[in-house]
Amino acid sequence: SEALVKLYSVNIAANGLLYMVMELVCGVTLREKLNEEAPLTEAQTISIAANVLRALKVLEDASIVHRDLKPDN
């Protein structure tokens, strides 16, 4: 899905910690957009919500749970 960041690899560091290598996405977070443009229009809100829900559906279909969903991400 275009709404999701590409995950390139998952690895274990020498100290045993897991880490992920993901696509770098340039732009602003939803939090930044809200700080700059609030209140959003109804159309903007619906568009953002629809994109988030589409992305969550892709994750659900893959049995993946996003544990840190927030406007800052």
Coordinates of N, CA, C and O in Angstrom, one line a residue:
S1 N 0.8 -1.2 0.0 CA 0.0 0.0 0.0 C 0.9 1.2 0.0 O 1.9 1.3 0.7
E2 N 0.5 2.2 -0.7 CA 1.2 3.5 -0.8 C 1.2 4.2 0.6 O 2.0 5.1 0.8
A3 N 0.3 3.9 1.4 CA 0.1 4.5 2.7 C 1.1 3.9 3.8 O 1.2 4.5 4.9
L4 N 1.8 2.9 3.4 CA 2.7 2.3 4.4 C 4.2 2.5 4.0 O 4.5 2.5 2.8
V5 N 5.0 2.6 5.0 CA 6.5 2.7 4.7 C 7.0 1.3 4.4 O 6.6 0.3 4.9
K6 N 7.9 1.3 3.4 CA 8.5 0.0 3.0 C 9.5 -0.5 4.1 O 10.3 0.3 4.6
L7 N 9.4 -1.8 4.4 CA 10.3 -2.4 5.4 C 11.3 -3.2 4.6 O 10.9 -4.1 3.8
Y8 N 12.5 -2.8 4.7 CA 13.6 -3.5 3.9 C 14.2 -4.7 4.6 O 14.5 -5.7 3.9
S9 N 14.4 -4.6 5.9 CA 14.9 -5.8 6.6 C 14.7 -5.7 8.1 O 14.5 -4.6 8.6
V10 N 14.7 -6.8 8.8 CA 14.7 -6.9 10.2 C 15.9 -7.7 10.6 O 16.2 -8.8 10.1
N11 N 16.7 -7.2 11.5 CA 18.0 -7.8 11.9 C 18.2 -7.8 13.4 O 17.4 -7.2 14.1
I12 N 19.2 -8.5 13.8 CA 19.6 -8.6 15.2 C 21.0 -8.0 15.3 O 21.9 -8.4 14.7
A13 N 21.1 -6.9 16.2 CA 22.4 -6.3 16.4 C 23.3 -7.2 17.2 O 22.8 -8.1 17.8
A14 N 24.6 -6.8 17.2 CA 25.5 -7.6 18.0 C 25.2 -7.7 19.5 O 25.5 -8.7 20.2
N15 N 24.5 -6.7 20.0 CA 24.1 -6.7 21.4 C 22.7 -7.4 21.7 O 22.2 -7.4 22.8
G16 N 22.2 -8.0 20.6 CA 21.0 -8.8 20.7 C 19.7 -8.1 20.5 O 18.6 -8.7 20.5
L17 N 19.7 -6.7 20.3 CA 18.5 -6.0 20.0 C 18.1 -6.1 18.6 O 18.9 -6.2 17.7
L18 N 16.8 -6.2 18.4 CA 16.2 -6.3 17.1 C 16.1 -4.8 16.5 O 15.8 -3.9 17.3
Y19 N 16.3 -4.7 15.2 CA 16.1 -3.4 14.6 C 15.6 -3.6 13.2 O 15.7 -4.7 12.6
M20 N 14.9 -2.6 12.7 CA 14.3 -2.6 11.3 C 14.9 -1.5 10.5 O 15.2 -0.4 11.0
V21 N 15.1 -1.9 9.2 CA 15.6 -0.9 8.2 C 14.3 -0.6 7.4 O 13.8 -1.5 6.7
M22 N 13.9 0.7 7.4 CA 12.7 1.1 6.7 C 13.0 2.3 5.8 O 14.0 3.0 5.9
E23 N 12.1 2.4 4.8 CA 12.1 3.5 3.9 C 12.1 4.9 4.6 O 11.4 5.1 5.6
L24 N 12.9 5.8 4.1 CA 12.9 7.2 4.7 C 11.8 8.0 3.9 O 11.8 8.0 2.7
V25 N 10.9 8.5 4.7 CA 9.8 9.3 4.1 C 9.9 10.7 4.5 O 10.0 11.1 5.7
C26 N 10.0 11.6 3.5 CA 10.1 13.0 3.7 C 8.7 13.6 3.8 O 7.8 13.2 3.1
G27 N 8.6 14.6 4.6 CA 7.3 15.3 4.7 C 7.0 15.6 6.2 O 7.9 15.7 7.0
V28 N 5.7 15.9 6.5 CA 5.4 16.3 7.8 C 4.5 15.2 8.4 O 3.9 14.4 7.7
T29 N 4.6 15.1 9.7 CA 3.7 14.2 10.5 C 2.3 14.8 10.6 O 2.1 16.0 10.3
L30 N 1.4 13.9 10.9 CA 0.0 14.4 11.1 C 0.0 15.5 12.3 O -0.7 16.5 12.2
R31 N 0.8 15.2 13.3 CA 0.9 16.2 14.4 C 1.3 17.5 13.9 O 0.8 18.6 14.3
E32 N 2.4 17.6 13.1 CA 2.8 18.9 12.5 C 1.8 19.5 11.7 O 1.6 20.8 11.8
K33 N 1.1 18.7 10.9 CA 0.0 19.3 10.1 C -1.1 19.9 11.0 O -1.6 21.0 10.7
L34 N -1.5 19.2 12.0 CA -2.5 19.7 12.9 C -2.0 20.9 13.6 O -2.8 21.9 13.8
N35 N -0.8 21.0 14.0 CA -0.2 22.2 14.7 C -0.3 23.4 13.8 O -0.5 24.5 14.2
E36 N -0.1 23.2 12.5 CA 0.0 24.3 11.5 C -1.3 24.6 10.9 O -1.6 25.8 10.6
E37 N -2.2 23.7 10.7 CA -3.4 23.9 10.0 C -4.8 23.7 10.7 O -5.8 23.8 10.1
A38 N -4.7 23.3 12.0 CA -5.9 23.0 12.7 C -6.9 24.2 12.8 O -6.4 25.3 12.9
P39 N -8.1 24.0 12.7 CA -8.8 22.7 12.5 C -8.8 22.3 11.0 O -8.8 23.2 10.1
L40 N -8.7 21.0 10.7 CA -8.8 20.5 9.4 C -10.2 20.6 8.9 O -11.1 20.5 9.6
T41 N -10.3 20.6 7.6 CA -11.7 20.6 7.0 C -12.2 19.2 7.1 O -11.5 18.2 7.3
E42 N -13.5 19.1 6.9 CA -14.1 17.7 6.9 C -13.5 16.9 5.8 O -13.2 15.7 6.1
A43 N -13.3 17.4 4.6 CA -12.7 16.6 3.5 C -11.3 16.2 3.9 O -10.9 15.0 3.6
Q44 N -10.5 17.0 4.5 CA -9.1 16.6 4.9 C -9.2 15.5 5.9 O -8.4 14.6 5.9
T45 N -10.1 15.7 6.9 CA -10.2 14.7 8.0 C -10.6 13.3 7.4 O -10.0 12.3 7.8
I46 N -11.6 13.3 6.5 CA -12.0 12.1 5.9 C -10.9 11.4 5.1 O -10.7 10.2 5.1
S47 N -10.2 12.2 4.3 CA -9.1 11.7 3.5 C -8.0 11.1 4.4 O -7.5 10.0 4.1
I48 N -7.6 11.7 5.4 CA -6.6 11.2 6.3 C -7.1 9.9 7.0 O -6.4 8.9 7.0
A49 N -8.3 9.9 7.5 CA -8.8 8.8 8.2 C -8.9 7.6 7.2 O -8.6 6.4 7.5
A50 N -9.3 7.8 6.0 CA -9.5 6.8 5.0 C -8.1 6.2 4.7 O -8.0 4.9 4.6
N51 N -7.1 7.0 4.5 CA -5.7 6.5 4.3 C -5.2 5.7 5.4 O -4.6 4.6 5.2
V52 N -5.4 6.1 6.7 CA -5.0 5.4 7.8 C -5.7 4.0 7.9 O -5.1 3.0 8.1
L53 N -7.0 4.0 7.7 CA -7.8 2.8 7.7 C -7.4 1.8 6.6 O -7.3 0.6 6.9
R54 N -7.1 2.3 5.4 CA -6.6 1.4 4.3 C -5.3 0.8 4.7 O -5.0 -0.4 4.5
A55 N -4.4 1.6 5.3 CA -3.1 1.0 5.8 C -3.3 0.0 6.9 O -2.6 -1.1 6.9
L56 N -4.1 0.3 7.8 CA -4.4 -0.7 8.9 C -5.0 -2.0 8.4 O -4.7 -3.0 8.9
K57 N -5.8 -1.9 7.4 CA -6.4 -3.1 6.8 C -5.3 -4.0 6.1 O -5.3 -5.2 6.3
V58 N -4.4 -3.3 5.5 CA -3.2 -4.1 4.9 C -2.5 -4.8 6.0 O -2.1 -6.0 5.9
L59 N -2.2 -4.1 7.1 CA -1.5 -4.7 8.2 C -2.3 -5.8 8.8 O -1.8 -6.9 9.1
E60 N -3.6 -5.6 9.0 CA -4.4 -6.7 9.6 C -4.5 -7.9 8.7 O -4.4 -9.0 9.2
D61 N -4.6 -7.7 7.4 CA -4.6 -8.9 6.5 C -3.3 -9.7 6.5 O -3.3 -10.8 6.2
A62 N -2.2 -9.0 6.9 CA -0.9 -9.7 7.1 C -0.6 -10.1 8.5 O 0.5 -10.5 8.8
S63 N -1.6 -10.0 9.4 CA -1.5 -10.4 10.8 C -0.5 -9.6 11.5 O 0.2 -10.1 12.4
I64 N -0.4 -8.3 11.2 CA 0.6 -7.4 11.8 C -0.2 -6.4 12.7 O -1.2 -5.8 12.2
V65 N 0.3 -6.2 13.9 CA -0.3 -5.2 14.8 C 0.6 -4.0 14.9 O 1.8 -4.2 15.3
H66 N 0.1 -2.8 14.6 CA 0.9 -1.6 14.8 C 0.7 -1.2 16.2 O -0.4 -0.8 16.6
R67 N 1.8 -1.2 17.0 CA 1.7 -0.9 18.4 C 2.0 0.5 18.8 O 2.1 0.9 20.0
D68 N 2.2 1.4 17.8 CA 2.6 2.8 18.2 C 1.9 3.8 17.2 O 2.6 4.7 16.7
L69 N 0.6 3.6 17.0 CA -0.1 4.5 16.1 C -0.4 5.8 16.8 O -1.1 5.8 17.8
K70 N 0.1 6.9 16.2 CA -0.2 8.2 16.8 C 0.1 9.3 15.8 O 0.8 9.0 14.8
P71 N -0.4 10.5 15.9 CA -0.2 11.5 14.9 C 1.3 11.9 14.7 O 1.7 12.4 13.7
D72 N 2.1 11.6 15.7 CA 3.6 11.9 15.6 C 4.3 11.0 14.7 O 5.5 11.2 14.3
N73 N 3.7 9.8 14.3 CA 4.4 8.9 13.5 C 4.0 9.1 12.0 O 3.7 8.3 11.3

